[in-house]
mmCIF file of C-alpha atoms in Angstrom:
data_model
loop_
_atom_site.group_PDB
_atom_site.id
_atom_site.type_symbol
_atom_site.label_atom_id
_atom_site.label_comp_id
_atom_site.label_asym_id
_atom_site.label_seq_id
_atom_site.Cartn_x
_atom_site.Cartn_y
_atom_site.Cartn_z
ATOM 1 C CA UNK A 1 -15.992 66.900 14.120
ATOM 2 C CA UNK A 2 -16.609 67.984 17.266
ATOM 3 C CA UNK A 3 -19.452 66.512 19.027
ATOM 4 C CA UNK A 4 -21.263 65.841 22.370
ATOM 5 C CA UNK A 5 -23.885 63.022 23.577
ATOM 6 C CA UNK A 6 -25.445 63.526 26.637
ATOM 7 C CA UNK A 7 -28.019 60.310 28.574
ATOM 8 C CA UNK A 8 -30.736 60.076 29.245
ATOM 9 C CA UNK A 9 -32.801 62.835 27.976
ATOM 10 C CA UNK A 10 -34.572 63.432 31.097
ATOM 11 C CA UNK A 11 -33.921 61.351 34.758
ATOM 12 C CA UNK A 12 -37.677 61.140 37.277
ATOM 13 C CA UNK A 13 -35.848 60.856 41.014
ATOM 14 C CA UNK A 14 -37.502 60.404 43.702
ATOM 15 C CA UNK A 15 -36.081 62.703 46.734
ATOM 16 C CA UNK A 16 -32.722 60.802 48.180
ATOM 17 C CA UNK A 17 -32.070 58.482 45.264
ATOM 18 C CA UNK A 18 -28.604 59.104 44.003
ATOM 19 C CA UNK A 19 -27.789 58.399 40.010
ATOM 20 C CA UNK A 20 -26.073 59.590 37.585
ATOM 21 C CA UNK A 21 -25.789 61.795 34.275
ATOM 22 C CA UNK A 22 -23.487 60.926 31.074
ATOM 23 C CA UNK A 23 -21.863 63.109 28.612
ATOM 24 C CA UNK A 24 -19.975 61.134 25.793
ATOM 25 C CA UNK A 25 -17.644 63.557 23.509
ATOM 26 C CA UNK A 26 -15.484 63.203 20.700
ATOM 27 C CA UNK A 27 -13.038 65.917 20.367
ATOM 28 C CA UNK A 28 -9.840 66.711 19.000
ATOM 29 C CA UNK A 29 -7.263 67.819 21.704
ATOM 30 C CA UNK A 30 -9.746 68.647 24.800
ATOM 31 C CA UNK A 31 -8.986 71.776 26.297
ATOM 32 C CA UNK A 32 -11.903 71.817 29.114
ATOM 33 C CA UNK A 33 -15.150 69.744 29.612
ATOM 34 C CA UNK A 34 -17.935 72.137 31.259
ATOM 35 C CA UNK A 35 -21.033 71.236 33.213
ATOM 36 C CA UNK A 36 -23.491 73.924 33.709
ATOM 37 C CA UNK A 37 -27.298 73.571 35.659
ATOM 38 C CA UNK A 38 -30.063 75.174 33.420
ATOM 39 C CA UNK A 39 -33.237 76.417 35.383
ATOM 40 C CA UNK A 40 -36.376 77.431 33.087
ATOM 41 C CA UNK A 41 -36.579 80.245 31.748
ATOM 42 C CA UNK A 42 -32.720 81.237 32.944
ATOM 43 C CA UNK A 43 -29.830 80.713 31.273
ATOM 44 C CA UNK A 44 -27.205 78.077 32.267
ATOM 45 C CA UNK A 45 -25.628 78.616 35.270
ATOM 46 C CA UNK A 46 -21.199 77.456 35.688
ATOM 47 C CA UNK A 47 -21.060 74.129 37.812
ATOM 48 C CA UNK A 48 -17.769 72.622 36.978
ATOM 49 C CA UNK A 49 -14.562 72.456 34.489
ATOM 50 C CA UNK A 50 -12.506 69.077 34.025
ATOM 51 C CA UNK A 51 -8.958 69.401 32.371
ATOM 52 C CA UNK A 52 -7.779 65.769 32.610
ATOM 53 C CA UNK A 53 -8.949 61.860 32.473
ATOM 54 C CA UNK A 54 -8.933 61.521 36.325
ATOM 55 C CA UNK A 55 -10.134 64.277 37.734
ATOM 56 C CA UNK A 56 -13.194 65.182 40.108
ATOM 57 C CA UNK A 57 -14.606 68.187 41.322
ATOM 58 C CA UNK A 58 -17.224 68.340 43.757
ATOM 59 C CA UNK A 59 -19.736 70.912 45.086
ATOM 60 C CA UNK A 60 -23.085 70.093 47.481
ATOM 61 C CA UNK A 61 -24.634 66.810 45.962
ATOM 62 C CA UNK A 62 -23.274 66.836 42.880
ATOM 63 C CA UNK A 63 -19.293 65.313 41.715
ATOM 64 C CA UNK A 64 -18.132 65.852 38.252
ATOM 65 C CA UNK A 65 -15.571 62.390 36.772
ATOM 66 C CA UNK A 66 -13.599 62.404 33.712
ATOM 67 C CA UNK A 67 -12.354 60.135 31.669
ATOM 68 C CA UNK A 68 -10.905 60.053 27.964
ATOM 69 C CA UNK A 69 -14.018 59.486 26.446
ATOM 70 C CA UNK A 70 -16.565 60.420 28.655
ATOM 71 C CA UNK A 71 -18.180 62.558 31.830
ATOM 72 C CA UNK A 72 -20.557 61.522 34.451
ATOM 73 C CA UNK A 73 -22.294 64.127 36.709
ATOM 74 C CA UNK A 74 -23.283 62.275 40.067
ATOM 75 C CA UNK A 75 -25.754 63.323 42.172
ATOM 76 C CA UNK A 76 -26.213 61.710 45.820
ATOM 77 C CA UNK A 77 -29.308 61.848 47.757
ATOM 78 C CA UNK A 78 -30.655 64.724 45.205
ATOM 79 C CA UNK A 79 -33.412 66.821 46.713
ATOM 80 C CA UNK A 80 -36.018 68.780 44.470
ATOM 81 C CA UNK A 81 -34.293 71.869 44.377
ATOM 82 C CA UNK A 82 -31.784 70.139 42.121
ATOM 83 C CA UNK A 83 -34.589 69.730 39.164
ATOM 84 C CA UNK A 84 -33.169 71.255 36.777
ATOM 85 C CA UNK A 85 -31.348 71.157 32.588
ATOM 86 C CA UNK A 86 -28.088 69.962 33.287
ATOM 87 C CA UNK A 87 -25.698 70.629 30.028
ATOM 88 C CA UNK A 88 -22.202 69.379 29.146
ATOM 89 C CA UNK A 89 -19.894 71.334 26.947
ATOM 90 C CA UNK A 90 -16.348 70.568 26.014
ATOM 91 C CA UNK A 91 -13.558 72.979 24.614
ATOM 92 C CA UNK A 92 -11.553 71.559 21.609
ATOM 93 C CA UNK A 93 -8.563 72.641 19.883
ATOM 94 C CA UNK A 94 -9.812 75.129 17.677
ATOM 95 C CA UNK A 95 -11.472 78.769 18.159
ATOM 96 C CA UNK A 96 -9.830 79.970 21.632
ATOM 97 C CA UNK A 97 -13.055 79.255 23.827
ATOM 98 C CA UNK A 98 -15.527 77.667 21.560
ATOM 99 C CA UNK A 99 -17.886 75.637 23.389
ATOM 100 C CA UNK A 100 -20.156 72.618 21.797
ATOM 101 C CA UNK A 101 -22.878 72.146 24.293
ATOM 102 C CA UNK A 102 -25.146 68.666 24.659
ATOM 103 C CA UNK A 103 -28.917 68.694 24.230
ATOM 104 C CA UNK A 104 -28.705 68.212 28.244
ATOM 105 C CA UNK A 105 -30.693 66.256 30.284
ATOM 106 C CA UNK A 106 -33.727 67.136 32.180
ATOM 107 C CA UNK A 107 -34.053 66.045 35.982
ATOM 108 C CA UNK A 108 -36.487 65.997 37.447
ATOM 109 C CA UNK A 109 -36.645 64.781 41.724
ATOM 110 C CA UNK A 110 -39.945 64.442 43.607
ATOM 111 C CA UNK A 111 -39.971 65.025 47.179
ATOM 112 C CA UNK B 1 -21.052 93.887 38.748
ATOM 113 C CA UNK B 2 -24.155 92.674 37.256
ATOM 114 C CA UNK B 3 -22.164 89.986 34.753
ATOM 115 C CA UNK B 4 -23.827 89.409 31.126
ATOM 116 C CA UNK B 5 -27.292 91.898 30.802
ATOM 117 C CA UNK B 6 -29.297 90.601 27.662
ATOM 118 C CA UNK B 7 -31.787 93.061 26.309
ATOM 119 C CA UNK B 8 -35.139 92.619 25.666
ATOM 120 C CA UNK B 9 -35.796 89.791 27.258
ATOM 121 C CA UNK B 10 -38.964 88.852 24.936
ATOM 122 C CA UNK B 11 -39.769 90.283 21.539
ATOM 123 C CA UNK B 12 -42.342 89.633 19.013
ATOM 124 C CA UNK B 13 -41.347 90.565 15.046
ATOM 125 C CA UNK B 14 -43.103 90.196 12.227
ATOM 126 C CA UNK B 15 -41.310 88.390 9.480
ATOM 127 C CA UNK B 16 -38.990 90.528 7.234
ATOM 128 C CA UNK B 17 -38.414 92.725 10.375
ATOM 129 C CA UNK B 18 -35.155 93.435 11.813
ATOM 130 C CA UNK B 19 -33.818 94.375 15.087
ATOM 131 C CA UNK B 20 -30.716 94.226 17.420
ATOM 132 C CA UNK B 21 -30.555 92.366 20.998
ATOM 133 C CA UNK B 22 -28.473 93.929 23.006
ATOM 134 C CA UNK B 23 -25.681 92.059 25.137
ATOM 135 C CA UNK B 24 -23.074 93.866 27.599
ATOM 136 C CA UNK B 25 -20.987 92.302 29.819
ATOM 137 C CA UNK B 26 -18.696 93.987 32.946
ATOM 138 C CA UNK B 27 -16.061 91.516 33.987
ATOM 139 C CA UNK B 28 -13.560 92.924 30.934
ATOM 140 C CA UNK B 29 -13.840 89.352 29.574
ATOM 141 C CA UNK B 30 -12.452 89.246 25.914
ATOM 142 C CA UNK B 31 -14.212 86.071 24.556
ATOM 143 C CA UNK B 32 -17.711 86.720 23.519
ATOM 144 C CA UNK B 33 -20.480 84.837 21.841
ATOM 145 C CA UNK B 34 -24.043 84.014 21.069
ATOM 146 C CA UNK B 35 -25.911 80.956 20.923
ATOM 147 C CA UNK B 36 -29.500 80.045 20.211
ATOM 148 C CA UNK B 37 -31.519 77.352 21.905
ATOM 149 C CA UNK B 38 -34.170 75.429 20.385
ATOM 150 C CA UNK B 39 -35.610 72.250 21.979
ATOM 151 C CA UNK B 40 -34.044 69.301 21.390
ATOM 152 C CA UNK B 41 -31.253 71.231 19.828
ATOM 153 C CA UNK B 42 -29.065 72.053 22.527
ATOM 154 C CA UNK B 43 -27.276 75.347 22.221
ATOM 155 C CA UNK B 44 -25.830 76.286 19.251
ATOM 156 C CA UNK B 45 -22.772 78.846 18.436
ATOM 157 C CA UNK B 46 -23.962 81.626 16.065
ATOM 158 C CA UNK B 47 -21.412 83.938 16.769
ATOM 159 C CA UNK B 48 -18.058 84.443 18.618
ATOM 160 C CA UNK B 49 -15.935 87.599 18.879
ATOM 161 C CA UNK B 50 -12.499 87.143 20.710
ATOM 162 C CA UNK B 51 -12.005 90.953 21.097
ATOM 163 C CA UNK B 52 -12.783 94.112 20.719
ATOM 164 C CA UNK B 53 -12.938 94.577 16.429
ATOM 165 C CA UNK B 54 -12.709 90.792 15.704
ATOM 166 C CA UNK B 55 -16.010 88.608 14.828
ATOM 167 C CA UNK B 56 -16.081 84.999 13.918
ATOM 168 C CA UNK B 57 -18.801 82.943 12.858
ATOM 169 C CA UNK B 58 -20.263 79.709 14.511
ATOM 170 C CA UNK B 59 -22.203 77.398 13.226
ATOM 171 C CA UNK B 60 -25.361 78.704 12.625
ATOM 172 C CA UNK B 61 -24.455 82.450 11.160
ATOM 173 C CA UNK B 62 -26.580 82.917 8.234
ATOM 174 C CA UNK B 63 -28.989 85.567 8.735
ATOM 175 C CA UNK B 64 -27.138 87.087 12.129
ATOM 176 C CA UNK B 65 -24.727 89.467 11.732
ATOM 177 C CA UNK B 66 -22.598 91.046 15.042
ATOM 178 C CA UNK B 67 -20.119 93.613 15.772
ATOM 179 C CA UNK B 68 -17.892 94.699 18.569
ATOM 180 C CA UNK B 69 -16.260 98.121 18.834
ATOM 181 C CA UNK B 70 -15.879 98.070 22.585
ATOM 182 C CA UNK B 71 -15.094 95.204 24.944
ATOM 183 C CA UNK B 72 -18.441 95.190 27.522
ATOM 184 C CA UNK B 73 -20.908 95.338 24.243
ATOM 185 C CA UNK B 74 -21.369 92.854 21.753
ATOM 186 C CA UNK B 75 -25.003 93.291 19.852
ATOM 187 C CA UNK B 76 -26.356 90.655 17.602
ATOM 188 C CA UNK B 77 -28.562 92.113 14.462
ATOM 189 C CA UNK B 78 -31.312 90.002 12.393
ATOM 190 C CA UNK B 79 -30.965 91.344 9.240
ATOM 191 C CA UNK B 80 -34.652 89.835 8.176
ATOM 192 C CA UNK B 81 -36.406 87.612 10.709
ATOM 193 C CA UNK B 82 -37.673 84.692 9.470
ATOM 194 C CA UNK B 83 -39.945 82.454 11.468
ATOM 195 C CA UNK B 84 -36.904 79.927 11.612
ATOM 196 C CA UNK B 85 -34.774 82.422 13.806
ATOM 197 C CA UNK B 86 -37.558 81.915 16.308
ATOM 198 C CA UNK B 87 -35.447 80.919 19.363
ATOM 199 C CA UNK B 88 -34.406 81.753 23.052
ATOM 200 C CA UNK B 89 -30.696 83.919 22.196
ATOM 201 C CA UNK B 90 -28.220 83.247 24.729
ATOM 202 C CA UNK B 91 -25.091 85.761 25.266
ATOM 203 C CA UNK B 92 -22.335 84.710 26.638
ATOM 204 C CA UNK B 93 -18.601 85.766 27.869
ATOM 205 C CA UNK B 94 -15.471 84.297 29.506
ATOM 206 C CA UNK B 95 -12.197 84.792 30.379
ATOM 207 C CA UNK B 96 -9.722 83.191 28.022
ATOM 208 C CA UNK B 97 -9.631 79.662 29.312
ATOM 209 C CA UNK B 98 -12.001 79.858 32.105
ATOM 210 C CA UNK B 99 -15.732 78.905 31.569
ATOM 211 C CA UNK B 100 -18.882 81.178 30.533
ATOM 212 C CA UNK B 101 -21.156 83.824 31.892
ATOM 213 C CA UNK B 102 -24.231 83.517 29.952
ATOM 214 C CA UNK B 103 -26.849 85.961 29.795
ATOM 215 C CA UNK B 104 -30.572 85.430 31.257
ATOM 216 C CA UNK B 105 -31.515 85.084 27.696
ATOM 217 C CA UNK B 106 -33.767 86.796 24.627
ATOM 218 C CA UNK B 107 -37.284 84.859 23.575
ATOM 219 C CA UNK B 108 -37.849 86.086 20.365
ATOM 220 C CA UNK B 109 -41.000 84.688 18.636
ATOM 221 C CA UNK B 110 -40.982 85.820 14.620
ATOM 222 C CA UNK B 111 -44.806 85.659 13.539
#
């Protein structure tokens, strides 16, 4: 089965310290592993898509790593505009674009 | 090209009501889906359609039911709330492949 762990449930930064998110999955033929940014109240919001073990996508403060068993979300120097749910989803190899989301994890950065 | 428009955004039902939110998306995406999202939960998959006329169900179908006759609409019914389907409704759509749209999300309370 399908499934997705994501740590630590929720991350206290203070302004400028960089860290890091994980999202551990077990899936059968990966076909896409998704992070999206969840404000309150909104509904998530499309940050990245990984294909392969290897790759990285970047965008502001935040740079997206895969490997074969896992994702980590970095964030450098985070400021508190990037509080916020952040989710991981991966795409397996049955319905066409079935998703199975994380339970996310809640960041919170204090200026 | 306002993307996915969920409608209501909150509703209050008494239990043993039904009622239909409304999702409609206009980026002639043919993967659709909704998921619910309760805390500590994560999202979950009640519904997927992967065109216009075909429905699939996700994980958590059982008193949902959806159509979808055209591509842009794809409504989700509660057939009888119960206070169990009390939940923030996310809709969703994609391209085939590419990652999701979601909705700004329904906050249904069933009293």
């Amino acid at each position: 089965e399908d499934q997705v762990t994501q740590s630590p449930e929720a991350l206290r930064l203070q302004e400028g310290e960089s860290s890091s998110l994980n999202c551990s999955y077990t899936v059968s033929g990966l076909r896409g592993l998704f992070w999206y940014r969840q404000d309150p109240g909104k509904g998530p919001e499309f940050l990245f898509t990984l294909y392969s073990a290897g790759e990285e996508k970047e965008k502001e403060r935040l740079k997206a790593t895969l490997t074969k068993k896992e994702s980590f979300l970095h964030i450098t120097a985070p400021k508190p505009e990037d509080s916020a749910t952040y989710l991981c989803a991966v795409r397996g190899g049955g319905a066409t674009n079935k998703l199975i989301f994380g339970t996310g994890t809640l960041l919170a950065v204090q200026p | 090209n306002a993307g996915v428009t969920q409608t209501p955004k909150f509703q209050v039902l008494k239990t043993g009501q039904s009622m239909t939110l409304q999702c409609a998306q206009d980026m002639n995406h043919e993967y659709m889906s909704w998921y619910r999202q309760d805390p500590g939960m994560g999202l979950r998959l009640i519904h997927y359609s992967v065109g216009a006329g075909i429905t699939d169900q996700g994980e958590v179908p059982n008193g949902y039911n959806v159509s979808r006759s055209t591509t842009e609409d794809f409504p989700l019914r509660l057939l009888s709330a119960a206070p169990s389907q009390t939940s923030v409704y996310f809709c969703a759509s994609t391209p085939t492949g590419g990652g999701y749209t979601f909705g700004s999300g329904t906050r249904l309370t069933v009293v």
